[in-house]
GROMACS .gro file of C-alpha atoms in nm:
model
  172
    1LEU     CA    1  -2.252   1.212  -0.850
    2SER     CA    2  -2.463   1.066  -1.128
    3GLY     CA    3  -2.392   0.714  -1.191
    4ALA     CA    4  -2.336   0.847  -1.618
    5ALA     CA    5  -2.014   1.051  -1.440
    6TRP     CA    6  -1.803   0.778  -1.479
    7THR     CA    7  -1.741   0.887  -1.881
    8ASP     CA    8  -1.696   1.241  -1.750
    9THR     CA    9  -1.310   1.366  -1.673
   10MET     CA   10  -1.256   1.491  -1.327
   11GLN     CA   11  -1.136   1.764  -1.155
   12GLY     CA   12  -0.970   1.929  -1.452
   13SER     CA   13  -0.730   1.640  -1.473
   14ASP     CA   14  -0.678   1.392  -1.812
   15PHE     CA   15  -0.853   1.099  -1.628
   16THR     CA   16  -1.200   0.992  -1.655
   17LEU     CA   17  -1.368   0.779  -1.388
   18ASP     CA   18  -1.357   0.483  -1.620
   19ASP     CA   19  -0.948   0.552  -1.655
   20PHE     CA   20  -0.872   0.485  -1.314
   21GLY     CA   21  -0.725   0.126  -1.307
   22GLN     CA   22  -0.729   0.147  -1.678
   23PHE     CA   23  -1.102  -0.012  -1.653
   24ASP     CA   24  -1.360   0.074  -1.405
   25GLY     CA   25  -1.679  -0.009  -1.539
   26HIS     CA   26  -1.924  -0.279  -1.575
   27PRO     CA   27  -1.838  -0.486  -1.851
   28GLU     CA   28  -2.205  -0.451  -1.998
   29TRP     CA   29  -2.165  -0.099  -2.014
   30TYR     CA   30  -1.955  -0.157  -2.340
   31ASP     CA   31  -2.021  -0.215  -2.681
   32GLY     CA   32  -1.783  -0.498  -2.719
   33PHE     CA   33  -1.472  -0.642  -2.633
   34LYS     CA   34  -1.218  -0.827  -2.885
   35TYR     CA   35  -0.892  -1.019  -2.769
   36VAL     CA   36  -0.641  -0.849  -3.005
   37GLY     CA   37  -0.337  -1.105  -2.931
   38ARG     CA   38  -0.020  -1.130  -2.716
   39ARG     CA   39   0.292  -0.865  -2.721
   40LYS     CA   40   0.607  -0.825  -2.510
   41VAL     CA   41   0.614  -0.462  -2.354
   42LEU     CA   42   0.857  -0.277  -2.095
   43MET     CA   43   0.668  -0.207  -1.808
   44VAL     CA   44   0.788  -0.130  -1.438
   45ALA     CA   45   0.620  -0.460  -1.244
   46ASN     CA   46   0.860  -0.435  -0.963
   47GLY     CA   47   0.934  -0.055  -0.902
   48VAL     CA   48   1.076   0.116  -0.656
   49ASP     CA   49   0.811   0.129  -0.356
   50THR     CA   50   0.826   0.516  -0.265
   51MET     CA   51   0.467   0.472  -0.080
   52ASP     CA   52   0.637   0.256   0.202
   53THR     CA   53   0.817   0.560   0.357
   54ALA     CA   54   0.751   0.844   0.576
   55TYR     CA   55   0.849   1.043   0.257
   56MET     CA   56   0.547   0.940   0.073
   57ARG     CA   57   0.297   0.971   0.400
   58ASP     CA   58   0.417   1.343   0.440
   59ASP     CA   59   0.447   1.427   0.084
   60PRO     CA   60   0.281   1.224  -0.151
   61ILE     CA   61   0.374   1.446  -0.455
   62LYS     CA   62   0.746   1.481  -0.405
   63ALA     CA   63   0.735   1.122  -0.351
   64THR     CA   64   0.588   1.056  -0.705
   65ALA     CA   65   0.840   1.286  -0.826
   66ASN     CA   66   1.092   1.058  -0.765
   67LEU     CA   67   0.970   0.823  -1.009
   68TYR     CA   68   0.899   1.028  -1.311
   69ASP     CA   69   1.152   1.323  -1.472
   70PHE     CA   70   0.943   1.645  -1.411
   71ALA     CA   71   1.247   1.867  -1.486
   72LYS     CA   72   1.278   1.754  -1.898
   73PRO     CA   73   1.023   1.774  -2.175
   74PRO     CA   74   0.817   1.618  -2.221
   75TYR     CA   75   0.798   1.626  -1.833
   76TRP     CA   76   0.645   1.251  -1.803
   77ASN     CA   77   1.000   1.040  -1.850
   78SER     CA   78   0.952   0.698  -1.606
   79LEU     CA   79   1.249   0.711  -1.380
   80ASP     CA   80   1.195   0.336  -1.274
   81THR     CA   81   1.354  -0.008  -1.366
   82PHE     CA   82   1.147  -0.144  -1.683
   83GLU     CA   83   1.138  -0.534  -1.750
   84CYS     CA   84   1.021  -0.705  -2.049
   85LYS     CA   85   0.675  -0.874  -1.970
   86ASP     CA   86   0.458  -1.042  -2.236
   87VAL     CA   87   0.088  -0.923  -2.185
   88LEU     CA   88  -0.256  -0.951  -2.366
   89MET     CA   89  -0.412  -0.703  -2.550
   90VAL     CA   90  -0.808  -0.675  -2.532
   91GLU     CA   91  -0.952  -0.340  -2.732
   92VAL     CA   92  -1.286  -0.226  -2.583
   93ASP     CA   93  -1.550  -0.045  -2.785
   94MET     CA   94  -1.712   0.220  -2.605
   95PRO     CA   95  -2.063   0.354  -2.634
   96ASP     CA   96  -2.145   0.634  -2.851
   97PHE     CA   97  -2.164   0.884  -2.540
   98HIS     CA   98  -1.843   0.777  -2.452
   99PRO     CA   99  -1.548   1.085  -2.535
  100TYR     CA  100  -1.339   0.761  -2.678
  101THR     CA  101  -1.420   0.526  -2.940
  102LYS     CA  102  -1.184   0.230  -2.820
  103LYS     CA  103  -0.967   0.176  -2.528
  104ILE     CA  104  -0.661  -0.113  -2.560
  105LEU     CA  105  -0.558  -0.272  -2.239
  106TYR     CA  106  -0.261  -0.469  -2.179
  107ILE     CA  107  -0.307  -0.710  -1.901
  108ASP     CA  108  -0.047  -0.881  -1.723
  109PRO     CA  109  -0.166  -1.261  -1.738
  110GLU     CA  110   0.057  -1.349  -1.435
  111CYS     CA  111  -0.119  -1.082  -1.209
  112TRP     CA  112  -0.448  -0.999  -1.437
  113TYR     CA  113  -0.357  -0.622  -1.362
  114VAL     CA  114  -0.310  -0.375  -1.652
  115PRO     CA  115  -0.016  -0.172  -1.678
  116TYR     CA  116  -0.096   0.029  -1.999
  117SER     CA  117  -0.417   0.137  -2.186
  118GLU     CA  118  -0.417   0.307  -2.544
  119VAL     CA  119  -0.708   0.569  -2.597
  120TYR     CA  120  -0.864   0.685  -2.955
  121ASP     CA  121  -1.098   0.972  -3.001
  122LYS     CA  122  -1.397   1.024  -3.172
  123ARG     CA  123  -1.222   1.014  -3.518
  124GLY     CA  124  -1.036   0.728  -3.411
  125GLU     CA  125  -0.712   0.875  -3.370
  126PHE     CA  126  -0.463   0.779  -3.116
  127TRP     CA  127  -0.538   1.045  -2.807
  128LYS     CA  128  -0.424   0.907  -2.466
  129TYR     CA  129  -0.179   0.655  -2.302
  130GLU     CA  130  -0.183   0.551  -1.922
  131GLU     CA  131   0.053   0.391  -1.725
  132ILE     CA  132   0.032   0.264  -1.415
  133MET     CA  133   0.359   0.155  -1.259
  134PHE     CA  134   0.379  -0.143  -1.008
  135THR     CA  135   0.578  -0.276  -0.708
  136THR     CA  136   0.535  -0.624  -0.554
  137LEU     CA  137   0.481  -0.638  -0.194
  138PHE     CA  138   0.510  -0.928   0.062
  139ASP     CA  139   0.242  -1.099   0.284
  140VAL     CA  140   0.314  -1.188   0.673
  141ASP     CA  141   0.476  -1.516   0.573
  142ASN     CA  142   0.727  -1.298   0.326
  143ASN     CA  143   0.550  -1.488  -0.001
  144PRO     CA  144   0.534  -1.198  -0.243
  145VAL     CA  145   0.189  -1.014  -0.372
  146CYS     CA  146   0.158  -0.933  -0.722
  147GLY     CA  147   0.077  -0.613  -0.881
  148TYR     CA  148   0.053  -0.318  -0.610
  149PRO     CA  149   0.006   0.010  -0.800
  150LEU     CA  150   0.283   0.270  -0.719
  151THR     CA  151   0.147   0.586  -0.970
  152THR     CA  152  -0.029   0.626  -1.279
  153ILE     CA  153   0.001   0.840  -1.516
  154GLN     CA  154  -0.220   0.983  -1.836
  155ARG     CA  155  -0.061   1.116  -2.080
  156ASP     CA  156  -0.282   1.338  -2.325
  157PHE     CA  157  -0.081   1.329  -2.685
  158GLN     CA  158  -0.303   1.525  -2.891
  159ASN     CA  159  -0.280   1.826  -2.605
  160MET     CA  160   0.079   1.741  -2.514
  161HIS     CA  161   0.019   1.740  -2.141
  162SER     CA  162  -0.016   1.471  -1.850
  163THR     CA  163  -0.194   1.402  -1.501
  164CYS     CA  164  -0.007   1.192  -1.231
  165THR     CA  165  -0.183   1.058  -0.975
  166PRO     CA  166   0.027   0.834  -0.656
  167TYR     CA  167  -0.146   0.596  -0.527
  168ASP     CA  168  -0.109   0.503  -0.141
  169LEU     CA  169  -0.416   0.212  -0.089
  170ARG     CA  170  -0.249   0.053   0.219
  171ASN     CA  171  -0.472   0.241   0.463
  172THR     CA  172  -0.838   0.204   0.285
   0.00000   0.00000   0.00000
């Protein structure tokens, strides 16, 4: 796999390598960053942890299906519990060879994870929206550990389809 593959789509999905975790590159690879401001958003920050069940280990696709309504159009509506959270917005300018012109990251300032991102095409038009649903895990002393990802979904609004990927990083 080439080091330049971070801008290529992966295995017929809507994701580039750069999309995993919303931002998966080195800061020096980009043309610039700009703080846009703060905003209140609805997000899944303490979602139902379907990953911690035998059901998830046996069939991650069915477990993920419990988090989204794949039966009714547009087939990507979240079923989990949302809460209002304050986020920071950072605009990332992409290099010329990248398929995006810019990406706006919505960053949770409490846990420093990125629940949402917006992606714009080469014409500067809105293209994709990525959401990562999170849950709170607990350490051995039962203290909350912030921001464990449950699943991510990339919604392509220009082509009206999406790619959903379950996470289970506990055994890595």
